C-alpha cells in the first residue's frame, strides 16, 4: 500500500466532542506520518484561564474586544502560552473545561484563534484537532475525520482521565460534560458539527489502534 502520499503536504483535521479520543488518536497519526500535532482545545482552555486571571468580564463586548486585540497565543510542541505566560500545567482541570466552554463561544476569541491556527497549518504537515477544524479552520483540506461515541462511553473515559487529578464523582463528570456538549453544539459561532465531507468514525466500537488504523487506511487508500 505504498501510495505516494506527500507527507509534507498532509493536513489532517480531526473533530468531535470531548472524551471521544481525539487527542490520543491525533497524536498517533501525527507520529505515524511525522506531522506536527496541534491541539486547538488547549488554546481555548489557556485563553479562558488567562481571561479569568485578568478578571475580564467576557460578557462585556468592549472588555472582550480589548482583551482579544492584545491576545498573543503560542502553541509549540504541546505547550501553550498566552501573552507570554505558560498555561500548559493548568489547562486539564474541570475549572478550565468549564471556563473554556463559555469563552470558546465568544466570536472575538474564535477570530484570534482561528487566524493563528490557520497560520500554523499554512506550511502543511499537521494534524489539528478541535471542534471546527474541518468546517471553519481548514475547510479545504481533503483529510477530515469526525469522531463520535455515545455520551456514556465518553463520560466514562473522561472520568477515568480526571480522577487521577481531581476527585470527581462519575455523575458530576457526566453532567458537566453534557452541559459543555450542549454549549459546543448550540453556540451560534462555529458550533460542533460534522463537515459534510468528513469521514465519521465511531470510537466506541473500536479500540484506539483500530480507530487509528481506520483513519490511516482512509488516507493511504485515498478514499477521502
Ligand atoms: O477539546 P477540549 O475539551 O480541550 O476543548 C476545550 C473547549 O474549547 C471545549 O468547550 C470546546 C472548545 N473548542 C472549540 O470551541 N473549538 C475548538 N477548535 C477546540 C475546542
JSON list of C-alpha atoms and ligand atoms in Angstrom, two decimals:
[
{"chain": "A", "resi": 1, "resn": "UNK", "atom": "CA", "xyz": [0.00, 0.00, 0.00]},
{"chain": "A", "resi": 2, "resn": "UNK", "atom": "CA", "xyz": [2.91, 2.35, -0.69]},
{"chain": "A", "resi": 3, "resn": "UNK", "atom": "CA", "xyz": [0.83, 5.04, -2.31]},
{"chain": "A", "resi": 4, "resn": "UNK", "atom": "CA", "xyz": [2.62, 8.28, -2.98]},
{"chain": "A", "resi": 5, "resn": "UNK", "atom": "CA", "xyz": [1.43, 10.46, -0.16]},
{"chain": "A", "resi": 6, "resn": "UNK", "atom": "CA", "xyz": [3.38, 13.67, 0.12]},
{"chain": "A", "resi": 7, "resn": "UNK", "atom": "CA", "xyz": [3.70, 13.72, 3.87]},
{"chain": "A", "resi": 8, "resn": "UNK", "atom": "CA", "xyz": [4.82, 17.30, 4.00]},
{"chain": "A", "resi": 9, "resn": "UNK", "atom": "CA", "xyz": [1.61, 18.44, 2.38]},
{"chain": "A", "resi": 10, "resn": "UNK", "atom": "CA", "xyz": [-0.68, 16.43, 4.63]},
{"chain": "A", "resi": 11, "resn": "UNK", "atom": "CA", "xyz": [-3.15, 18.50, 6.60]},
{"chain": "A", "resi": 12, "resn": "UNK", "atom": "CA", "xyz": [-5.44, 16.32, 8.70]},
{"chain": "A", "resi": 13, "resn": "UNK", "atom": "CA", "xyz": [-8.48, 17.69, 10.55]},
{"chain": "A", "resi": 14, "resn": "UNK", "atom": "CA", "xyz": [-9.91, 15.70, 13.45]},
{"chain": "A", "resi": 15, "resn": "UNK", "atom": "CA", "xyz": [-13.09, 16.95, 15.09]},
{"chain": "A", "resi": 16, "resn": "UNK", "atom": "CA", "xyz": [-15.56, 15.60, 17.61]},
{"chain": "A", "resi": 17, "resn": "UNK", "atom": "CA", "xyz": [-16.96, 16.09, 21.10]},
{"chain": "A", "resi": 18, "resn": "UNK", "atom": "CA", "xyz": [-14.93, 15.77, 24.30]},
{"chain": "A", "resi": 19, "resn": "UNK", "atom": "CA", "xyz": [-13.92, 12.36, 25.57]},
{"chain": "A", "resi": 20, "resn": "UNK", "atom": "CA", "xyz": [-14.15, 10.83, 22.12]},
{"chain": "A", "resi": 21, "resn": "UNK", "atom": "CA", "xyz": [-10.42, 10.06, 21.93]},
{"chain": "A", "resi": 22, "resn": "UNK", "atom": "CA", "xyz": [-9.32, 12.87, 19.59]},
{"chain": "A", "resi": 23, "resn": "UNK", "atom": "CA", "xyz": [-6.03, 13.62, 21.35]},
{"chain": "A", "resi": 24, "resn": "UNK", "atom": "CA", "xyz": [-4.77, 10.06, 21.57]},
{"chain": "A", "resi": 25, "resn": "UNK", "atom": "CA", "xyz": [-5.76, 9.30, 18.00]},
{"chain": "A", "resi": 26, "resn": "UNK", "atom": "CA", "xyz": [-4.39, 12.59, 16.62]},
{"chain": "A", "resi": 27, "resn": "UNK", "atom": "CA", "xyz": [-1.02, 12.14, 18.37]},
{"chain": "A", "resi": 28, "resn": "UNK", "atom": "CA", "xyz": [-0.68, 8.61, 16.99]},
{"chain": "A", "resi": 29, "resn": "UNK", "atom": "CA", "xyz": [-1.48, 9.72, 13.46]},
{"chain": "A", "resi": 30, "resn": "UNK", "atom": "CA", "xyz": [0.96, 12.62, 13.74]},
{"chain": "A", "resi": 31, "resn": "UNK", "atom": "CA", "xyz": [3.68, 10.24, 14.93]},
{"chain": "A", "resi": 32, "resn": "UNK", "atom": "CA", "xyz": [2.99, 7.77, 12.15]},
{"chain": "A", "resi": 33, "resn": "UNK", "atom": "CA", "xyz": [3.36, 10.37, 9.39]},
{"chain": "A", "resi": 34, "resn": "UNK", "atom": "CA", "xyz": [5.93, 12.59, 11.13]},
{"chain": "A", "resi": 35, "resn": "UNK", "atom": "CA", "xyz": [3.49, 15.50, 11.34]},
{"chain": "A", "resi": 36, "resn": "UNK", "atom": "CA", "xyz": [3.08, 18.24, 13.93]},
{"chain": "A", "resi": 37, "resn": "UNK", "atom": "CA", "xyz": [0.21, 17.69, 16.36]},
{"chain": "A", "resi": 38, "resn": "UNK", "atom": "CA", "xyz": [-1.86, 20.77, 17.16]},
{"chain": "A", "resi": 39, "resn": "UNK", "atom": "CA", "xyz": [-4.41, 20.78, 19.98]},
{"chain": "A", "resi": 40, "resn": "UNK", "atom": "CA", "xyz": [-6.77, 23.72, 19.47]},
{"chain": "A", "resi": 41, "resn": "UNK", "atom": "CA", "xyz": [-8.76, 22.89, 22.62]},
{"chain": "A", "resi": 42, "resn": "UNK", "atom": "CA", "xyz": [-5.60, 23.58, 24.64]},
{"chain": "A", "resi": 43, "resn": "UNK", "atom": "CA", "xyz": [-5.59, 27.10, 23.14]},
{"chain": "A", "resi": 44, "resn": "UNK", "atom": "CA", "xyz": [-9.23, 27.77, 24.13]},
{"chain": "A", "resi": 45, "resn": "UNK", "atom": "CA", "xyz": [-8.52, 26.45, 27.61]},
{"chain": "A", "resi": 46, "resn": "UNK", "atom": "CA", "xyz": [-5.41, 28.63, 28.06]},
{"chain": "A", "resi": 47, "resn": "UNK", "atom": "CA", "xyz": [-7.18, 31.75, 26.78]},
{"chain": "A", "resi": 48, "resn": "UNK", "atom": "CA", "xyz": [-10.12, 31.07, 29.12]},
{"chain": "A", "resi": 49, "resn": "UNK", "atom": "CA", "xyz": [-7.75, 30.83, 32.10]},
{"chain": "A", "resi": 50, "resn": "UNK", "atom": "CA", "xyz": [-5.88, 33.97, 31.03]},
{"chain": "A", "resi": 51, "resn": "UNK", "atom": "CA", "xyz": [-9.13, 35.94, 30.68]},
{"chain": "A", "resi": 52, "resn": "UNK", "atom": "CA", "xyz": [-10.27, 34.68, 34.07]},
{"chain": "A", "resi": 53, "resn": "UNK", "atom": "CA", "xyz": [-6.95, 35.59, 35.67]},
{"chain": "A", "resi": 54, "resn": "UNK", "atom": "CA", "xyz": [-7.14, 39.08, 34.12]},
{"chain": "A", "resi": 55, "resn": "UNK", "atom": "CA", "xyz": [-10.68, 39.37, 35.51]},
{"chain": "A", "resi": 56, "resn": "UNK", "atom": "CA", "xyz": [-12.15, 40.06, 32.10]},
{"chain": "A", "resi": 57, "resn": "UNK", "atom": "CA", "xyz": [-15.92, 40.23, 32.03]},
{"chain": "A", "resi": 58, "resn": "UNK", "atom": "CA", "xyz": [-16.31, 38.11, 28.91]},
{"chain": "A", "resi": 59, "resn": "UNK", "atom": "CA", "xyz": [-19.95, 39.14, 28.59]},
{"chain": "A", "resi": 60, "resn": "UNK", "atom": "CA", "xyz": [-18.85, 42.72, 28.07]},
{"chain": "A", "resi": 61, "resn": "UNK", "atom": "CA", "xyz": [-18.13, 43.06, 24.37]},
{"chain": "A", "resi": 62, "resn": "UNK", "atom": "CA", "xyz": [-15.84, 46.08, 24.94]},
{"chain": "A", "resi": 63, "resn": "UNK", "atom": "CA", "xyz": [-13.73, 44.31, 27.57]},
{"chain": "A", "resi": 64, "resn": "UNK", "atom": "CA", "xyz": [-13.57, 41.16, 25.49]},
{"chain": "A", "resi": 65, "resn": "UNK", "atom": "CA", "xyz": [-12.61, 43.02, 22.29]},
{"chain": "A", "resi": 66, "resn": "UNK", "atom": "CA", "xyz": [-9.88, 44.89, 24.15]},
{"chain": "A", "resi": 67, "resn": "UNK", "atom": "CA", "xyz": [-8.55, 41.65, 25.63]},
{"chain": "A", "resi": 68, "resn": "UNK", "atom": "CA", "xyz": [-8.61, 39.98, 22.20]},
{"chain": "A", "resi": 69, "resn": "UNK", "atom": "CA", "xyz": [-6.88, 42.89, 20.46]},
{"chain": "A", "resi": 70, "resn": "UNK", "atom": "CA", "xyz": [-3.76, 42.20, 22.53]},
{"chain": "A", "resi": 71, "resn": "UNK", "atom": "CA", "xyz": [-4.05, 38.44, 22.64]},
{"chain": "A", "resi": 72, "resn": "UNK", "atom": "CA", "xyz": [-0.88, 36.51, 21.83]},
{"chain": "A", "resi": 73, "resn": "UNK", "atom": "CA", "xyz": [-1.19, 32.74, 21.85]},
{"chain": "A", "resi": 74, "resn": "UNK", "atom": "CA", "xyz": [1.64, 30.33, 21.23]},
{"chain": "A", "resi": 75, "resn": "UNK", "atom": "CA", "xyz": [1.28, 26.58, 20.84]},
{"chain": "A", "resi": 76, "resn": "UNK", "atom": "CA", "xyz": [4.56, 24.76, 20.49]},
{"chain": "A", "resi": 77, "resn": "UNK", "atom": "CA", "xyz": [5.31, 21.08, 20.93]},
{"chain": "A", "resi": 78, "resn": "UNK", "atom": "CA", "xyz": [2.45, 20.52, 23.39]},
{"chain": "A", "resi": 79, "resn": "UNK", "atom": "CA", "xyz": [2.99, 23.69, 25.41]},
{"chain": "A", "resi": 80, "resn": "UNK", "atom": "CA", "xyz": [0.59, 26.60, 25.31]},
{"chain": "A", "resi": 81, "resn": "UNK", "atom": "CA", "xyz": [1.16, 30.14, 26.46]},
{"chain": "A", "resi": 82, "resn": "UNK", "atom": "CA", "xyz": [-0.93, 33.29, 26.42]},
{"chain": "A", "resi": 83, "resn": "UNK", "atom": "CA", "xyz": [0.69, 36.71, 26.41]},
{"chain": "A", "resi": 84, "resn": "UNK", "atom": "CA", "xyz": [3.97, 35.14, 27.44]},
{"chain": "A", "resi": 85, "resn": "UNK", "atom": "CA", "xyz": [2.61, 33.09, 30.38]},
{"chain": "A", "resi": 86, "resn": "UNK", "atom": "CA", "xyz": [2.81, 29.30, 30.16]},
{"chain": "A", "resi": 87, "resn": "UNK", "atom": "CA", "xyz": [-0.57, 27.69, 30.97]},
{"chain": "A", "resi": 88, "resn": "UNK", "atom": "CA", "xyz": [0.31, 24.12, 29.99]},
{"chain": "A", "resi": 89, "resn": "UNK", "atom": "CA", "xyz": [0.17, 22.68, 33.50]},
{"chain": "A", "resi": 90, "resn": "UNK", "atom": "CA", "xyz": [-3.15, 24.33, 34.34]},
{"chain": "A", "resi": 91, "resn": "UNK", "atom": "CA", "xyz": [-5.44, 23.54, 31.45]},
{"chain": "A", "resi": 92, "resn": "UNK", "atom": "CA", "xyz": [-6.58, 19.99, 32.30]},
{"chain": "A", "resi": 93, "resn": "UNK", "atom": "CA", "xyz": [-8.87, 20.76, 35.22]},
{"chain": "A", "resi": 94, "resn": "UNK", "atom": "CA", "xyz": [-12.64, 20.76, 35.49]},
{"chain": "A", "resi": 95, "resn": "UNK", "atom": "CA", "xyz": [-12.47, 24.52, 36.11]},
{"chain": "A", "resi": 96, "resn": "UNK", "atom": "CA", "xyz": [-10.54, 25.10, 32.88]},
{"chain": "A", "resi": 97, "resn": "UNK", "atom": "CA", "xyz": [-13.05, 22.91, 30.99]},
{"chain": "A", "resi": 98, "resn": "UNK", "atom": "CA", "xyz": [-15.98, 24.93, 32.32]},
{"chain": "A", "resi": 99, "resn": "UNK", "atom": "CA", "xyz": [-14.34, 28.29, 31.62]},
{"chain": "A", "resi": 100, "resn": "UNK", "atom": "CA", "xyz": [-13.25, 27.19, 28.13]},
{"chain": "A", "resi": 101, "resn": "UNK", "atom": "CA", "xyz": [-16.71, 26.07, 27.10]},
{"chain": "A", "resi": 102, "resn": "UNK", "atom": "CA", "xyz": [-18.02, 29.59, 27.73]},
{"chain": "A", "resi": 103, "resn": "UNK", "atom": "CA", "xyz": [-15.00, 31.53, 26.44]},
{"chain": "A", "resi": 104, "resn": "UNK", "atom": "CA", "xyz": [-14.90, 29.48, 23.25]},
{"chain": "A", "resi": 105, "resn": "UNK", "atom": "CA", "xyz": [-18.43, 30.57, 22.38]},
{"chain": "A", "resi": 106, "resn": "UNK", "atom": "CA", "xyz": [-17.26, 34.18, 22.01]},
{"chain": "A", "resi": 107, "resn": "UNK", "atom": "CA", "xyz": [-16.61, 35.32, 18.43]},
{"chain": "A", "resi": 108, "resn": "UNK", "atom": "CA", "xyz": [-13.70, 37.72, 19.20]},
{"chain": "A", "resi": 109, "resn": "UNK", "atom": "CA", "xyz": [-11.81, 34.83, 20.84]},
{"chain": "A", "resi": 110, "resn": "UNK", "atom": "CA", "xyz": [-12.54, 32.49, 17.95]},
{"chain": "A", "resi": 111, "resn": "UNK", "atom": "CA", "xyz": [-11.42, 35.09, 15.42]},
{"chain": "A", "resi": 112, "resn": "UNK", "atom": "CA", "xyz": [-7.96, 35.37, 17.01]},
{"chain": "A", "resi": 113, "resn": "UNK", "atom": "CA", "xyz": [-7.51, 31.63, 17.49]},
{"chain": "A", "resi": 114, "resn": "UNK", "atom": "CA", "xyz": [-8.77, 30.59, 14.05]},
{"chain": "A", "resi": 115, "resn": "UNK", "atom": "CA", "xyz": [-6.34, 33.03, 12.43]},
{"chain": "A", "resi": 116, "resn": "UNK", "atom": "CA", "xyz": [-3.46, 31.64, 14.49]},
{"chain": "A", "resi": 117, "resn": "UNK", "atom": "CA", "xyz": [-4.48, 28.03, 13.75]},
{"chain": "A", "resi": 118, "resn": "UNK", "atom": "CA", "xyz": [-4.56, 28.69, 10.00]},
{"chain": "A", "resi": 119, "resn": "UNK", "atom": "CA", "xyz": [-1.10, 30.19, 10.25]},
{"chain": "A", "resi": 120, "resn": "UNK", "atom": "CA", "xyz": [0.19, 27.05, 11.98]},
{"chain": "A", "resi": 121, "resn": "UNK", "atom": "CA", "xyz": [-1.23, 24.88, 9.18]},
{"chain": "A", "resi": 122, "resn": "UNK", "atom": "CA", "xyz": [-0.06, 27.12, 6.34]},
{"chain": "A", "resi": 123, "resn": "UNK", "atom": "CA", "xyz": [3.01, 25.07, 5.52]},
{"chain": "A", "resi": 124, "resn": "UNK", "atom": "CA", "xyz": [1.24, 21.72, 5.88]},
{"chain": "A", "resi": 125, "resn": "UNK", "atom": "CA", "xyz": [2.42, 18.65, 7.79]},
{"chain": "A", "resi": 126, "resn": "UNK", "atom": "CA", "xyz": [-0.09, 18.98, 10.63]},
{"chain": "A", "resi": 127, "resn": "UNK", "atom": "CA", "xyz": [-2.75, 17.01, 12.43]},
{"chain": "A", "resi": 128, "resn": "UNK", "atom": "CA", "xyz": [-5.10, 19.51, 14.01]},
{"chain": "A", "resi": 129, "resn": "UNK", "atom": "CA", "xyz": [-7.83, 18.51, 16.46]},
{"chain": "A", "resi": 130, "resn": "UNK", "atom": "CA", "xyz": [-10.81, 20.52, 17.68]},
{"chain": "A", "resi": 131, "resn": "UNK", "atom": "CA", "xyz": [-14.49, 21.16, 17.02]},
{"chain": "A", "resi": 132, "resn": "UNK", "atom": "CA", "xyz": [-14.47, 23.33, 13.88]},
{"chain": "A", "resi": 133, "resn": "UNK", "atom": "CA", "xyz": [-11.28, 22.32, 12.08]},
{"chain": "A", "resi": 134, "resn": "UNK", "atom": "CA", "xyz": [-12.96, 20.62, 9.12]},
{"chain": "A", "resi": 135, "resn": "UNK", "atom": "CA", "xyz": [-15.80, 23.14, 8.91]},
{"chain": "A", "resi": 136, "resn": "UNK", "atom": "CA", "xyz": [-14.17, 26.52, 9.63]},
{"chain": "A", "resi": 137, "resn": "UNK", "atom": "CA", "xyz": [-10.42, 26.49, 10.25]},
{"chain": "A", "resi": 138, "resn": "UNK", "atom": "CA", "xyz": [-9.29, 24.26, 7.38]},
{"chain": "A", "resi": 139, "resn": "UNK", "atom": "CA", "xyz": [-12.38, 23.65, 5.23]},
{"chain": "A", "resi": 140, "resn": "UNK", "atom": "CA", "xyz": [-10.28, 22.97, 2.11]},
{"chain": "A", "resi": 141, "resn": "UNK", "atom": "CA", "xyz": [-8.29, 20.04, 3.42]},
{"chain": "A", "resi": 142, "resn": "UNK", "atom": "CA", "xyz": [-9.11, 16.65, 1.88]},
{"chain": "A", "resi": 143, "resn": "UNK", "atom": "CA", "xyz": [-8.46, 14.78, 5.09]},
{"chain": "A", "resi": 144, "resn": "UNK", "atom": "CA", "xyz": [-11.29, 15.32, 7.55]},
{"chain": "A", "resi": 145, "resn": "UNK", "atom": "CA", "xyz": [-12.45, 12.97, 10.25]},
{"chain": "A", "resi": 146, "resn": "UNK", "atom": "CA", "xyz": [-15.28, 13.32, 12.72]},
{"chain": "A", "resi": 147, "resn": "UNK", "atom": "CA", "xyz": [-15.05, 11.06, 15.77]},
{"chain": "A", "resi": 148, "resn": "UNK", "atom": "CA", "xyz": [-18.17, 10.03, 17.65]},
{"chain": "A", "resi": 149, "resn": "UNK", "atom": "CA", "xyz": [-19.10, 7.83, 20.63]},
{"chain": "A", "resi": 150, "resn": "UNK", "atom": "CA", "xyz": [-22.09, 7.62, 22.95]},
{"chain": "A", "resi": 151, "resn": "UNK", "atom": "CA", "xyz": [-22.33, 10.03, 25.88]},
{"chain": "A", "resi": 152, "resn": "UNK", "atom": "CA", "xyz": [-21.88, 7.11, 28.31]},
{"chain": "A", "resi": 153, "resn": "UNK", "atom": "CA", "xyz": [-18.65, 5.93, 26.67]},
{"chain": "A", "resi": 154, "resn": "UNK", "atom": "CA", "xyz": [-17.20, 9.46, 26.57]},
{"chain": "A", "resi": 155, "resn": "UNK", "atom": "CA", "xyz": [-18.17, 10.30, 30.16]},
{"chain": "A", "resi": 156, "resn": "UNK", "atom": "CA", "xyz": [-16.65, 7.02, 31.36]},
{"chain": "A", "resi": 157, "resn": "UNK", "atom": "CA", "xyz": [-13.36, 7.81, 29.59]},
{"chain": "A", "resi": 158, "resn": "UNK", "atom": "CA", "xyz": [-13.27, 11.39, 30.80]},
{"chain": "A", "resi": 159, "resn": "UNK", "atom": "CA", "xyz": [-13.93, 10.30, 34.39]},
{"chain": "A", "resi": 160, "resn": "UNK", "atom": "CA", "xyz": [-11.12, 7.75, 34.23]},
{"chain": "A", "resi": 161, "resn": "UNK", "atom": "CA", "xyz": [-8.78, 10.51, 32.98]},
{"chain": "A", "resi": 162, "resn": "UNK", "atom": "CA", "xyz": [-9.92, 13.13, 35.51]},
{"chain": "A", "resi": 163, "resn": "UNK", "atom": "CA", "xyz": [-9.91, 11.00, 38.61]},
{"chain": "A", "resi": 164, "resn": "UNK", "atom": "CA", "xyz": [-6.13, 10.78, 38.56]},
{"chain": "A", "resi": 165, "resn": "UNK", "atom": "CA", "xyz": [-6.01, 14.54, 39.13]},
{"chain": "A", "resi": 166, "resn": "UNK", "atom": "CA", "xyz": [-9.27, 15.54, 40.81]},
{"chain": "A", "resi": 167, "resn": "UNK", "atom": "CA", "xyz": [-11.66, 13.51, 42.90]},
{"chain": "A", "resi": 168, "resn": "UNK", "atom": "CA", "xyz": [-14.90, 13.89, 41.00]},
{"chain": "A", "resi": 169, "resn": "UNK", "atom": "CA", "xyz": [-17.91, 11.61, 41.01]},
{"chain": "A", "resi": 170, "resn": "UNK", "atom": "CA", "xyz": [-18.66, 10.00, 37.67]},
{"chain": "A", "resi": 171, "resn": "UNK", "atom": "CA", "xyz": [-22.12, 11.61, 37.78]},
{"chain": "A", "resi": 172, "resn": "UNK", "atom": "CA", "xyz": [-20.54, 15.07, 38.11]},
{"chain": "A", "resi": 173, "resn": "UNK", "atom": "CA", "xyz": [-18.24, 14.43, 35.15]},
{"chain": "A", "resi": 174, "resn": "UNK", "atom": "CA", "xyz": [-21.14, 13.10, 33.09]},
{"chain": "A", "resi": 175, "resn": "UNK", "atom": "CA", "xyz": [-23.39, 16.07, 33.87]},
{"chain": "A", "resi": 176, "resn": "UNK", "atom": "CA", "xyz": [-20.79, 18.75, 33.27]},
{"chain": "A", "resi": 177, "resn": "UNK", "atom": "CA", "xyz": [-19.84, 17.04, 30.01]},
{"chain": "A", "resi": 178, "resn": "UNK", "atom": "CA", "xyz": [-23.47, 17.10, 28.93]},
{"chain": "A", "resi": 179, "resn": "UNK", "atom": "CA", "xyz": [-23.69, 20.83, 29.69]},
{"chain": "A", "resi": 180, "resn": "UNK", "atom": "CA", "xyz": [-20.46, 21.57, 27.78]},
{"chain": "A", "resi": 181, "resn": "UNK", "atom": "CA", "xyz": [-21.53, 19.41, 24.83]},
{"chain": "A", "resi": 182, "resn": "UNK", "atom": "CA", "xyz": [-24.71, 21.40, 24.65]},
{"chain": "A", "resi": 183, "resn": "UNK", "atom": "CA", "xyz": [-22.82, 24.72, 24.66]},
{"chain": "A", "resi": 184, "resn": "UNK", "atom": "CA", "xyz": [-20.36, 23.47, 22.00]},
{"chain": "A", "resi": 185, "resn": "UNK", "atom": "CA", "xyz": [-23.15, 22.19, 19.76]},
{"chain": "A", "resi": 186, "resn": "UNK", "atom": "CA", "xyz": [-25.62, 25.05, 20.15]},
{"chain": "A", "resi": 187, "resn": "UNK", "atom": "CA", "xyz": [-23.45, 28.17, 20.03]},
{"chain": "A", "resi": 188, "resn": "UNK", "atom": "CA", "xyz": [-24.06, 30.41, 17.05]},
{"chain": "A", "resi": 189, "resn": "UNK", "atom": "CA", "xyz": [-20.39, 30.82, 16.03]},
{"chain": "A", "resi": 190, "resn": "UNK", "atom": "CA", "xyz": [-18.81, 27.62, 14.66]},
{"chain": "A", "resi": 191, "resn": "UNK", "atom": "CA", "xyz": [-20.83, 25.02, 16.56]},
{"chain": "A", "resi": 192, "resn": "UNK", "atom": "CA", "xyz": [-19.61, 21.45, 16.79]},
{"chain": "A", "resi": 193, "resn": "UNK", "atom": "CA", "xyz": [-20.92, 19.83, 13.64]},
{"chain": "A", "resi": 194, "resn": "UNK", "atom": "CA", "xyz": [-19.61, 17.23, 11.23]},
{"chain": "A", "resi": 195, "resn": "UNK", "atom": "CA", "xyz": [-18.32, 18.68, 7.97]},
{"chain": "A", "resi": 196, "resn": "UNK", "atom": "CA", "xyz": [-20.30, 17.30, 5.03]},
{"chain": "A", "resi": 197, "resn": "UNK", "atom": "CA", "xyz": [-17.16, 15.77, 3.55]},
{"chain": "A", "resi": 198, "resn": "UNK", "atom": "CA", "xyz": [-15.73, 14.36, 6.80]},
{"chain": "A", "resi": 199, "resn": "UNK", "atom": "CA", "xyz": [-15.48, 10.63, 7.42]},
{"chain": "A", "resi": 200, "resn": "UNK", "atom": "CA", "xyz": [-17.27, 9.65, 10.62]},
{"chain": "A", "resi": 201, "resn": "UNK", "atom": "CA", "xyz": [-15.54, 7.13, 12.89]},
{"chain": "A", "resi": 202, "resn": "UNK", "atom": "CA", "xyz": [-17.32, 5.64, 15.92]},
{"chain": "A", "resi": 203, "resn": "UNK", "atom": "CA", "xyz": [-14.63, 5.29, 18.56]},
{"chain": "A", "resi": 204, "resn": "UNK", "atom": "CA", "xyz": [-16.96, 3.46, 20.95]},
{"chain": "A", "resi": 205, "resn": "UNK", "atom": "CA", "xyz": [-16.98, 0.46, 18.65]},
{"chain": "A", "resi": 206, "resn": "UNK", "atom": "CA", "xyz": [-13.20, 0.17, 18.20]},
{"chain": "A", "resi": 207, "resn": "UNK", "atom": "CA", "xyz": [-10.11, 0.36, 20.38]},
{"chain": "A", "resi": 208, "resn": "UNK", "atom": "CA", "xyz": [-7.65, 3.23, 19.84]},
{"chain": "A", "resi": 209, "resn": "UNK", "atom": "CA", "xyz": [-5.43, 1.28, 17.47]},
{"chain": "A", "resi": 210, "resn": "UNK", "atom": "CA", "xyz": [-8.48, 0.24, 15.48]},
{"chain": "A", "resi": 211, "resn": "UNK", "atom": "CA", "xyz": [-9.53, 3.89, 15.10]},
{"chain": "A", "resi": 212, "resn": "UNK", "atom": "CA", "xyz": [-6.01, 4.93, 14.08]},
{"chain": "A", "resi": 213, "resn": "UNK", "atom": "CA", "xyz": [-5.82, 2.10, 11.56]},
{"chain": "A", "resi": 214, "resn": "UNK", "atom": "CA", "xyz": [-9.16, 3.07, 10.03]},
{"chain": "A", "resi": 215, "resn": "UNK", "atom": "CA", "xyz": [-8.03, 6.68, 9.59]},
{"chain": "A", "resi": 216, "resn": "UNK", "atom": "CA", "xyz": [-4.62, 5.71, 8.20]},
{"chain": "A", "resi": 217, "resn": "UNK", "atom": "CA", "xyz": [-6.25, 3.34, 5.71]},
{"chain": "A", "resi": 218, "resn": "UNK", "atom": "CA", "xyz": [-8.65, 6.05, 4.57]},
{"chain": "A", "resi": 219, "resn": "UNK", "atom": "CA", "xyz": [-5.76, 8.43, 3.99]},
{"chain": "A", "resi": 220, "resn": "UNK", "atom": "CA", "xyz": [-3.48, 5.93, 2.30]},
{"chain": "A", "resi": 221, "resn": "UNK", "atom": "CA", "xyz": [-6.25, 4.49, 0.15]},
{"chain": "A", "resi": 222, "resn": "UNK", "atom": "CA", "xyz": [-7.20, 7.94, -0.97]},
{"chain": "A", "resi": 223, "resn": "UNK", "atom": "CA", "xyz": [-10.79, 7.28, -0.02]},
{"chain": "A", "resi": 224, "resn": "UNK", "atom": "CA", "xyz": [-11.08, 10.78, 1.34]},
{"chain": "B", "resi": 1, "resn": "LIG", "atom": "O1", "xyz": [-11.09, 19.72, 23.24]},
{"chain": "B", "resi": 1, "resn": "LIG", "atom": "P1", "xyz": [-11.13, 20.41, 24.59]},
{"chain": "B", "resi": 1, "resn": "LIG", "atom": "O2", "xyz": [-12.05, 19.75, 25.57]},
{"chain": "B", "resi": 1, "resn": "LIG", "atom": "O3", "xyz": [-9.78, 20.63, 25.16]},
{"chain": "B", "resi": 1, "resn": "LIG", "atom": "O4", "xyz": [-11.75, 21.88, 24.28]},
{"chain": "B", "resi": 1, "resn": "LIG", "atom": "C1", "xyz": [-11.94, 22.83, 25.29]},
{"chain": "B", "resi": 1, "resn": "LIG", "atom": "C2", "xyz": [-13.13, 23.71, 24.93]},
{"chain": "B", "resi": 1, "resn": "LIG", "atom": "O5", "xyz": [-12.83, 24.50, 23.80]},
{"chain": "B", "resi": 1, "resn": "LIG", "atom": "C3", "xyz": [-14.43, 22.96, 24.63]},
{"chain": "B", "resi": 1, "resn": "LIG", "atom": "O6", "xyz": [-15.51, 23.63, 25.28]},
{"chain": "B", "resi": 1, "resn": "LIG", "atom": "C4", "xyz": [-14.60, 23.09, 23.15]},
{"chain": "B", "resi": 1, "resn": "LIG", "atom": "C5", "xyz": [-13.81, 24.32, 22.80]},
{"chain": "B", "resi": 1, "resn": "LIG", "atom": "N1", "xyz": [-13.17, 24.20, 21.48]},
{"chain": "B", "resi": 1, "resn": "LIG", "atom": "C6", "xyz": [-13.73, 24.88, 20.43]},
{"chain": "B", "resi": 1, "resn": "LIG", "atom": "O7", "xyz": [-14.76, 25.54, 20.60]},
{"chain": "B", "resi": 1, "resn": "LIG", "atom": "N2", "xyz": [-13.14, 24.84, 19.22]},
{"chain": "B", "resi": 1, "resn": "LIG", "atom": "C7", "xyz": [-12.03, 24.11, 19.02]},
{"chain": "B", "resi": 1, "resn": "LIG", "atom": "N3", "xyz": [-11.47, 24.11, 17.80]},
{"chain": "B", "resi": 1, "resn": "LIG", "atom": "C8", "xyz": [-11.45, 23.40, 20.09]},
{"chain": "B", "resi": 1, "resn": "LIG", "atom": "C9", "xyz": [-12.06, 23.45, 21.32]}
]
